[in-house]
PDB file of C-alpha atoms in Angstrom:
ATOM      1  CA  MET A   1     -20.998  83.726 -59.861  1.00 69.00           C
ATOM      2  CA  SER A   2     -17.623  83.662 -58.134  1.00 86.00           C
ATOM      3  CA  LYS A   3     -14.184  82.840 -59.384  1.00 97.00           C
ATOM      4  CA  HIS A   4     -12.603  79.620 -58.123  1.00 98.00           C
ATOM      5  CA  VAL A   5      -9.027  78.655 -57.373  1.00 98.00           C
ATOM      6  CA  VAL A   6      -8.327  74.938 -57.620  1.00 98.00           C
ATOM      7  CA  ILE A   7      -5.436  73.925 -55.379  1.00 98.00           C
ATOM      8  CA  ASP A   8      -3.259  70.841 -55.128  1.00 98.00           C
ATOM      9  CA  LEU A   9      -0.469  70.411 -52.593  1.00 98.00           C
ATOM     10  CA  GLU A  10       2.444  68.030 -52.707  1.00 98.00           C
ATOM     11  CA  MET A  11       4.045  67.109 -49.400  1.00 98.00           C
ATOM     12  CA  CYS A  12       7.008  65.314 -47.880  1.00 98.00           C
ATOM     13  CA  ARG A  13       7.075  63.277 -44.707  1.00 96.00           C
ATOM     14  CA  VAL A  14       8.378  64.458 -41.349  1.00 96.00           C
ATOM     15  CA  ALA A  15      10.389  62.070 -39.176  1.00 93.00           C
ATOM     16  CA  LYS A  16       8.896  61.138 -35.811  1.00 92.00           C
ATOM     17  CA  GLU A  17      11.800  62.665 -33.900  1.00 93.00           C
ATOM     18  CA  MET A  18      11.002  66.060 -35.450  1.00 94.00           C
ATOM     19  CA  ARG A  19       7.346  66.009 -34.419  1.00 89.00           C
ATOM     20  CA  LYS A  20       8.060  67.236 -30.892  1.00 88.00           C
ATOM     21  CA  GLU A  21       8.853  70.589 -32.475  1.00 91.00           C
ATOM     22  CA  TYR A  22       6.649  70.338 -35.567  1.00 94.00           C
ATOM     23  CA  HIS A  23       3.316  68.729 -34.708  1.00 92.00           C
ATOM     24  CA  ALA A  24       2.365  67.333 -38.098  1.00 92.00           C
ATOM     25  CA  LYS A  25       3.281  64.278 -40.177  1.00 95.00           C
ATOM     26  CA  HIS A  26       3.722  66.095 -43.494  1.00 97.00           C
ATOM     27  CA  GLU A  27       5.105  69.354 -44.825  1.00 98.00           C
ATOM     28  CA  ILE A  28       4.193  71.202 -48.015  1.00 98.00           C
ATOM     29  CA  ILE A  29       6.782  71.151 -50.819  1.00 98.00           C
ATOM     30  CA  GLN A  30       4.643  72.410 -53.735  1.00 98.00           C
ATOM     31  CA  ILE A  31       1.578  74.596 -54.168  1.00 98.00           C
ATOM     32  CA  GLY A  32      -0.121  74.118 -57.530  1.00 98.00           C
ATOM     33  CA  ALA A  33      -3.137  76.264 -58.349  1.00 98.00           C
ATOM     34  CA  VAL A  34      -5.398  77.063 -61.301  1.00 98.00           C
ATOM     35  CA  LEU A  35      -7.788  80.003 -61.534  1.00 98.00           C
ATOM     36  CA  LEU A  36     -11.270  79.550 -63.018  1.00 98.00           C
ATOM     37  CA  ASP A  37     -13.310  82.585 -64.055  1.00 97.00           C
ATOM     38  CA  GLU A  38     -17.058  83.021 -63.572  1.00 96.00           C
ATOM     39  CA  GLY A  39     -17.685  80.934 -66.696  1.00 96.00           C
ATOM     40  CA  MET A  40     -15.487  78.088 -65.408  1.00 97.00           C
ATOM     41  CA  LYS A  41     -12.715  78.785 -67.927  1.00 97.00           C
ATOM     42  CA  VAL A  42      -9.063  78.400 -66.920  1.00 98.00           C
ATOM     43  CA  THR A  43      -7.504  81.872 -66.922  1.00 98.00           C
ATOM     44  CA  ASP A  44      -4.241  81.436 -65.029  1.00 98.00           C
ATOM     45  CA  ARG A  45      -2.102  78.918 -63.186  1.00 98.00           C
ATOM     46  CA  ILE A  46       0.811  78.947 -60.761  1.00 98.00           C
ATOM     47  CA  SER A  47       3.280  76.468 -59.293  1.00 98.00           C
ATOM     48  CA  ILE A  48       5.397  77.325 -56.248  1.00 98.00           C
ATOM     49  CA  PHE A  49       7.955  74.978 -54.737  1.00 98.00           C
ATOM     50  CA  VAL A  50       8.349  75.229 -50.965  1.00 98.00           C
ATOM     51  CA  LYS A  51      11.422  74.520 -48.847  1.00 98.00           C
ATOM     52  CA  PRO A  52      10.580  72.123 -45.989  1.00 97.00           C
ATOM     53  CA  GLU A  53      11.854  73.151 -42.580  1.00 97.00           C
ATOM     54  CA  TYR A  54      11.402  69.846 -40.763  1.00 97.00           C
ATOM     55  CA  GLY A  55      10.785  67.196 -43.424  1.00 96.00           C
ATOM     56  CA  TRP A  56      13.023  65.706 -46.084  1.00 95.00           C
ATOM     57  CA  ILE A  57      12.296  64.666 -49.659  1.00 97.00           C
ATOM     58  CA  ASP A  58      13.238  61.001 -49.608  1.00 96.00           C
ATOM     59  CA  PRO A  59      13.657  58.876 -52.775  1.00 96.00           C
ATOM     60  CA  PHE A  60      10.017  57.700 -52.633  1.00 97.00           C
ATOM     61  CA  ILE A  61       8.617  61.244 -52.539  1.00 97.00           C
ATOM     62  CA  GLU A  62      11.049  62.337 -55.267  1.00 97.00           C
ATOM     63  CA  ARG A  63       9.882  59.504 -57.545  1.00 97.00           C
ATOM     64  CA  LEU A  64       6.247  60.229 -56.713  1.00 97.00           C
ATOM     65  CA  THR A  65       6.298  64.004 -57.231  1.00 97.00           C
ATOM     66  CA  GLY A  66       9.327  64.582 -59.432  1.00 97.00           C
ATOM     67  CA  ILE A  67      10.593  67.129 -56.873  1.00 97.00           C
ATOM     68  CA  SER A  68      14.126  66.681 -55.549  1.00 96.00           C
ATOM     69  CA  GLN A  69      15.545  67.847 -52.241  1.00 95.00           C
ATOM     70  CA  GLU A  70      17.970  70.023 -54.188  1.00 94.00           C
ATOM     71  CA  GLN A  71      15.105  71.785 -55.987  1.00 94.00           C
ATOM     72  CA  ALA A  72      13.259  72.364 -52.746  1.00 96.00           C
ATOM     73  CA  SER A  73      16.357  73.612 -50.921  1.00 96.00           C
ATOM     74  CA  HIS A  74      16.440  76.659 -53.210  1.00 96.00           C
ATOM     75  CA  ALA A  75      12.723  77.368 -52.838  1.00 98.00           C
ATOM     76  CA  PRO A  76      11.125  79.880 -50.441  1.00 98.00           C
ATOM     77  CA  MET A  77       9.838  78.714 -47.083  1.00 98.00           C
ATOM     78  CA  LEU A  78       6.108  78.459 -46.537  1.00 98.00           C
ATOM     79  CA  ALA A  79       5.509  82.005 -45.256  1.00 98.00           C
ATOM     80  CA  GLU A  80       7.057  83.557 -48.378  1.00 98.00           C
ATOM     81  CA  ALA A  81       5.481  80.961 -50.680  1.00 98.00           C
ATOM     82  CA  MET A  82       2.036  81.716 -49.243  1.00 98.00           C
ATOM     83  CA  ASN A  83       2.501  85.441 -49.790  1.00 98.00           C
ATOM     84  CA  MET A  84       3.445  84.713 -53.409  1.00 98.00           C
ATOM     85  CA  PHE A  85       0.321  82.578 -53.809  1.00 98.00           C
ATOM     86  CA  LEU A  86      -2.010  85.072 -52.141  1.00 98.00           C
ATOM     87  CA  ASN A  87      -0.599  87.989 -54.152  1.00 98.00           C
ATOM     88  CA  TRP A  88      -1.281  85.973 -57.309  1.00 98.00           C
ATOM     89  CA  LEU A  89      -4.979  85.624 -56.470  1.00 98.00           C
ATOM     90  CA  PRO A  90      -7.367  88.226 -57.901  1.00 96.00           C
ATOM     91  CA  ALA A  91      -8.605  90.890 -55.500  1.00 94.00           C
ATOM     92  CA  GLU A  92     -12.249  89.859 -55.729  1.00 94.00           C
ATOM     93  CA  GLU A  93     -13.901  86.937 -53.946  1.00 94.00           C
ATOM     94  CA  VAL A  94     -12.471  83.528 -54.789  1.00 97.00           C
ATOM     95  CA  ILE A  95     -13.672  80.099 -53.649  1.00 98.00           C
ATOM     96  CA  ALA A  96     -11.051  77.404 -53.061  1.00 98.00           C
ATOM     97  CA  VAL A  97     -11.519  73.882 -54.435  1.00 98.00           C
ATOM     98  CA  SER A  98      -9.434  70.727 -54.083  1.00 98.00           C
ATOM     99  CA  TRP A  99      -9.703  66.994 -54.676  1.00 98.00           C
ATOM    100  CA  SER A 100     -10.746  65.867 -51.157  1.00 97.00           C
ATOM    101  CA  MET A 101     -10.245  67.998 -48.064  1.00 97.00           C
ATOM    102  CA  THR A 102      -6.707  66.759 -47.370  1.00 97.00           C
ATOM    103  CA  ASP A 103      -5.080  69.935 -48.682  1.00 98.00           C
ATOM    104  CA  LYS A 104      -7.327  72.190 -46.602  1.00 98.00           C
ATOM    105  CA  SER A 105      -6.457  70.129 -43.533  1.00 98.00           C
ATOM    106  CA  GLN A 106      -2.739  70.329 -44.338  1.00 98.00           C
ATOM    107  CA  PHE A 107      -2.864  74.119 -44.586  1.00 98.00           C
ATOM    108  CA  GLU A 108      -4.616  74.318 -41.225  1.00 98.00           C
ATOM    109  CA  LYS A 109      -2.222  71.908 -39.480  1.00 97.00           C
ATOM    110  CA  GLU A 110       0.910  73.464 -40.955  1.00 97.00           C
ATOM    111  CA  PHE A 111      -0.151  77.046 -40.250  1.00 97.00           C
ATOM    112  CA  GLU A 112      -0.803  76.110 -36.631  1.00 96.00           C
ATOM    113  CA  ALA A 113       2.442  74.157 -36.283  1.00 95.00           C
ATOM    114  CA  LYS A 114       4.489  77.041 -37.704  1.00 96.00           C
ATOM    115  CA  GLY A 115       2.545  79.871 -36.084  1.00 96.00           C
ATOM    116  CA  LEU A 116       1.474  81.338 -39.424  1.00 97.00           C
ATOM    117  CA  GLU A 117      -1.694  83.290 -40.152  1.00 96.00           C
ATOM    118  CA  PHE A 118      -2.939  84.856 -43.375  1.00 96.00           C
ATOM    119  CA  SER A 119      -6.204  86.803 -43.282  1.00 94.00           C
ATOM    120  CA  ARG A 120      -6.986  86.055 -46.926  1.00 95.00           C
ATOM    121  CA  MET A 121      -6.579  82.332 -46.285  1.00 97.00           C
ATOM    122  CA  ASN A 122      -9.204  82.443 -43.541  1.00 94.00           C
ATOM    123  CA  ASP A 123     -11.820  83.308 -46.169  1.00 94.00           C
ATOM    124  CA  LEU A 124     -10.660  80.481 -48.440  1.00 97.00           C
ATOM    125  CA  LEU A 125     -10.645  77.942 -45.627  1.00 97.00           C
ATOM    126  CA  GLU A 126     -14.182  78.881 -44.569  1.00 96.00           C
ATOM    127  CA  THR A 127     -15.698  78.341 -48.030  1.00 96.00           C
ATOM    128  CA  TRP A 128     -13.501  75.480 -49.267  1.00 98.00           C
ATOM    129  CA  GLU A 129     -15.187  72.981 -51.630  1.00 98.00           C
ATOM    130  CA  ASP A 130     -14.443  69.270 -52.026  1.00 98.00           C
ATOM    131  CA  CYS A 131     -14.458  68.245 -55.707  1.00 98.00           C
ATOM    132  CA  GLN A 132     -14.111  64.550 -54.852  1.00 97.00           C
ATOM    133  CA  ALA A 133     -17.234  64.600 -52.677  1.00 96.00           C
ATOM    134  CA  ALA A 134     -19.119  66.557 -55.336  1.00 96.00           C
ATOM    135  CA  PHE A 135     -18.205  63.951 -57.962  1.00 94.00           C
ATOM    136  CA  THR A 136     -19.253  61.091 -55.679  1.00 92.00           C
ATOM    137  CA  ASN A 137     -22.637  62.748 -55.149  1.00 92.00           C
ATOM    138  CA  ARG A 138     -23.146  63.433 -58.853  1.00 91.00           C
ATOM    139  CA  VAL A 139     -22.530  59.803 -59.875  1.00 86.00           C
ATOM    140  CA  HIS A 140     -24.297  58.357 -56.824  1.00 83.00           C
ATOM    141  CA  ALA A 141     -21.261  56.245 -56.024  1.00 77.00           C
ATOM    142  CA  GLY A 142     -20.893  54.196 -52.887  1.00 78.00           C
ATOM    143  CA  ARG A 143     -17.170  54.834 -52.641  1.00 81.00           C
ATOM    144  CA  SER A 144     -14.683  57.607 -53.296  1.00 84.00           C
ATOM    145  CA  TYR A 145     -12.805  57.730 -56.588  1.00 88.00           C
ATOM    146  CA  SER A 146      -9.279  58.861 -57.336  1.00 93.00           C
ATOM    147  CA  LEU A 147      -8.854  61.865 -59.600  1.00 95.00           C
ATOM    148  CA  THR A 148      -7.474  59.603 -62.346  1.00 93.00           C
ATOM    149  CA  ASP A 149     -10.502  57.306 -62.163  1.00 91.00           C
ATOM    150  CA  ALA A 150     -12.918  60.243 -62.183  1.00 93.00           C
ATOM    151  CA  MET A 151     -11.254  61.680 -65.284  1.00 93.00           C
ATOM    152  CA  ILE A 152     -11.495  58.346 -67.078  1.00 90.00           C
ATOM    153  CA  ALA A 153     -15.156  58.052 -66.098  1.00 91.00           C
ATOM    154  CA  THR A 154     -15.932  61.510 -67.499  1.00 92.00           C
ATOM    155  CA  ASP A 155     -13.760  61.264 -70.647  1.00 92.00           C
ATOM    156  CA  ILE A 156     -11.532  64.161 -69.603  1.00 94.00           C
ATOM    157  CA  GLU A 157      -8.179  64.302 -71.364  1.00 91.00           C
ATOM    158  CA  GLY A 158      -5.920  65.947 -68.830  1.00 90.00           C
ATOM    159  CA  GLU A 159      -2.297  66.944 -68.778  1.00 93.00           C
ATOM    160  CA  GLY A 160       0.909  66.047 -67.016  1.00 94.00           C
ATOM    161  CA  ARG A 161       1.634  63.346 -64.473  1.00 92.00           C
ATOM    162  CA  ALA A 162      -0.159  62.448 -61.277  1.00 93.00           C
ATOM    163  CA  HIS A 163       1.329  63.954 -58.106  1.00 96.00           C
ATOM    164  CA  ASP A 164       2.576  67.041 -59.882  1.00 97.00           C
ATOM    165  CA  GLY A 165       0.813  69.824 -57.995  1.00 98.00           C
ATOM    166  CA  LEU A 166       0.116  71.991 -61.023  1.00 98.00           C
ATOM    167  CA  ALA A 167      -1.027  69.113 -63.251  1.00 98.00           C
ATOM    168  CA  ASP A 168      -3.325  67.729 -60.556  1.00 98.00           C
ATOM    169  CA  ALA A 169      -4.776  71.192 -59.907  1.00 98.00           C
ATOM    170  CA  TYR A 170      -5.375  71.701 -63.636  1.00 98.00           C
ATOM    171  CA  ASN A 171      -7.016  68.298 -64.078  1.00 98.00           C
ATOM    172  CA  THR A 172      -9.189  68.820 -61.001  1.00 98.00           C
ATOM    173  CA  ALA A 173     -10.209  72.191 -62.459  1.00 98.00           C
ATOM    174  CA  LEU A 174     -11.273  70.528 -65.723  1.00 98.00           C
ATOM    175  CA  LEU A 175     -13.460  68.046 -63.839  1.00 98.00           C
ATOM    176  CA  TYR A 176     -14.913  70.696 -61.532  1.00 98.00           C
ATOM    177  CA  ALA A 177     -15.771  72.894 -64.526  1.00 97.00           C
ATOM    178  CA  LYS A 178     -17.357  69.955 -66.354  1.00 96.00           C
ATOM    179  CA  MET A 179     -19.594  69.207 -63.396  1.00 96.00           C
ATOM    180  CA  ALA A 180     -20.579  72.869 -63.101  1.00 95.00           C
ATOM    181  CA  ASN A 181     -21.341  73.292 -66.804  1.00 94.00           C
ATOM    182  CA  GLU A 182     -23.182  70.018 -67.491  1.00 92.00           C
ATOM    183  CA  GLN A 183     -26.611  69.635 -65.960  1.00 89.00           C
ATOM    184  CA  GLU A 184     -26.390  65.897 -66.591  1.00 87.00           C
ATOM    185  CA  LEU A 185     -22.913  64.497 -66.091  1.00 87.00           C
ATOM    186  CA  VAL A 186     -22.391  62.048 -68.952  1.00 81.00           C
ATOM    187  CA  LEU A 187     -20.115  59.130 -68.112  1.00 82.00           C
ATOM    188  CA  ASN A 188     -18.399  56.810 -70.549  1.00 83.00           C
ATOM    189  CA  PRO A 189     -19.711  53.219 -70.953  1.00 80.00           C
ATOM    190  CA  TYR A 190     -16.666  51.707 -69.274  1.00 71.00           C
ATOM    191  CA  TYR A 191     -17.735  53.417 -66.073  1.00 69.00           C
ATOM    192  CA  ALA A 192     -21.116  51.671 -66.166  1.00 61.00           C
ATOM    193  CA  VAL A 193     -19.409  48.316 -66.771  1.00 69.00           C
ATOM    194  CA  ALA A 194     -17.005  48.916 -63.889  1.00 64.00           C
ATOM    195  CA  CYS A 195     -19.842  49.838 -61.522  1.00 62.00           C
ATOM    196  CA  ARG A 196     -21.898  46.792 -62.510  1.00 59.00           C
ATOM    197  CA  GLU A 197     -18.970  44.409 -62.056  1.00 61.00           C
ATOM    198  CA  GLU A 198     -18.086  46.037 -58.761  1.00 59.00           C
ATOM    199  CA  LYS A 199     -21.599  45.425 -57.419  1.00 54.00           C
ATOM    200  CA  GLU A 200     -21.691  41.860 -58.719  1.00 56.00           C
ATOM    201  CA  ASP A 201     -18.265  40.815 -57.493  1.00 52.00           C
ATOM    202  CA  THR A 202     -17.997  43.202 -54.504  1.00 43.00           C
ATOM    203  CA  LEU A 203     -14.406  43.798 -55.505  1.00 41.00           C
ATOM    204  CA  SER A 204     -12.488  47.003 -54.911  1.00 46.00           C
ATOM    205  CA  PHE A 205     -10.606  48.111 -57.983  1.00 47.00           C
ATOM    206  CA  SER A 206      -9.840  51.269 -59.879  1.00 49.00           C
ATOM    207  CA  LEU A 207     -10.853  52.298 -63.347  1.00 48.00           C
ATOM    208  CA  GLY A 208      -7.133  52.658 -63.977  1.00 52.00           C
ATOM    209  CA  GLU A 209      -6.882  48.875 -63.585  1.00 52.00           C
ATOM    210  CA  LEU A 210      -9.773  48.452 -66.010  1.00 47.00           C
ATOM    211  CA  PHE A 211      -7.780  50.371 -68.593  1.00 49.00           C
ATOM    212  CA  GLN A 212      -4.484  48.636 -67.821  1.00 52.00           C
ATOM    213  CA  GLY A 213      -2.654  47.750 -71.007  1.00 49.00           C
ATOM    214  CA  LEU A 214      -4.389  50.404 -73.115  1.00 48.00           C
ATOM    215  CA  ASP A 215      -2.281  53.190 -74.554  1.00 47.00           C
ATOM    216  CA  ILE A 216      -3.762  56.230 -72.783  1.00 40.00           C
ATOM    217  CA  GLN A 217      -1.697  59.402 -72.771  1.00 44.00           C
ATOM    218  CA  MET A 218      -2.336  62.710 -71.082  1.00 40.00           C
ATOM    219  CA  ALA A 219      -2.223  65.549 -73.587  1.00 39.00           C
ATOM    220  CA  MET A 220      -0.049  68.479 -72.581  1.00 37.00           C
ATOM    221  CA  ALA A 221      -1.842  71.833 -72.769  1.00 37.00           C
TER     222      ALA A 221
END
């Protein structure tokens, strides 16, 4: 069995007038990552803020991620941040995992736009795994679920706030480990109710809406 690194990126937007020089719509401002050992236990975690070169952290992104432009302005740029991340990884083989393939795509686009290349990242990008797709397959769902909905469906008590790179990486790691360790993925009864009502009413809604009004808190590790 291999070790896994679960990654979550937070990004800011890049203005259209800057895209003649930087050919991407978003720029990384945080790398959150959690290391899972061969037994799917969390052994380490890291959070690295990244200074955007072309984008700007507007009020919406600051509210969403909790990251301010001032914080990011004192952070390393992507090349240095990536070296910090790659030096943190163990020397042996590691498989990258994320919730959807958006983060993998962002790495690829941003590396190309900035002329960056990291040999260790090539291995990660080639074997990257999509936790969201794996969850969809396991529950035989006809649509994709958000990480929050998937955690509710599997009774996982996570930590932190959504759109914090480290918290999202940690919570994705908990779900990925649960799927790896449980031959039969047991879902809570609310999930079955939500699926049945969705089929009957053909409505699109989230499990978060199903739980609206209930006092659900994420426990801090």
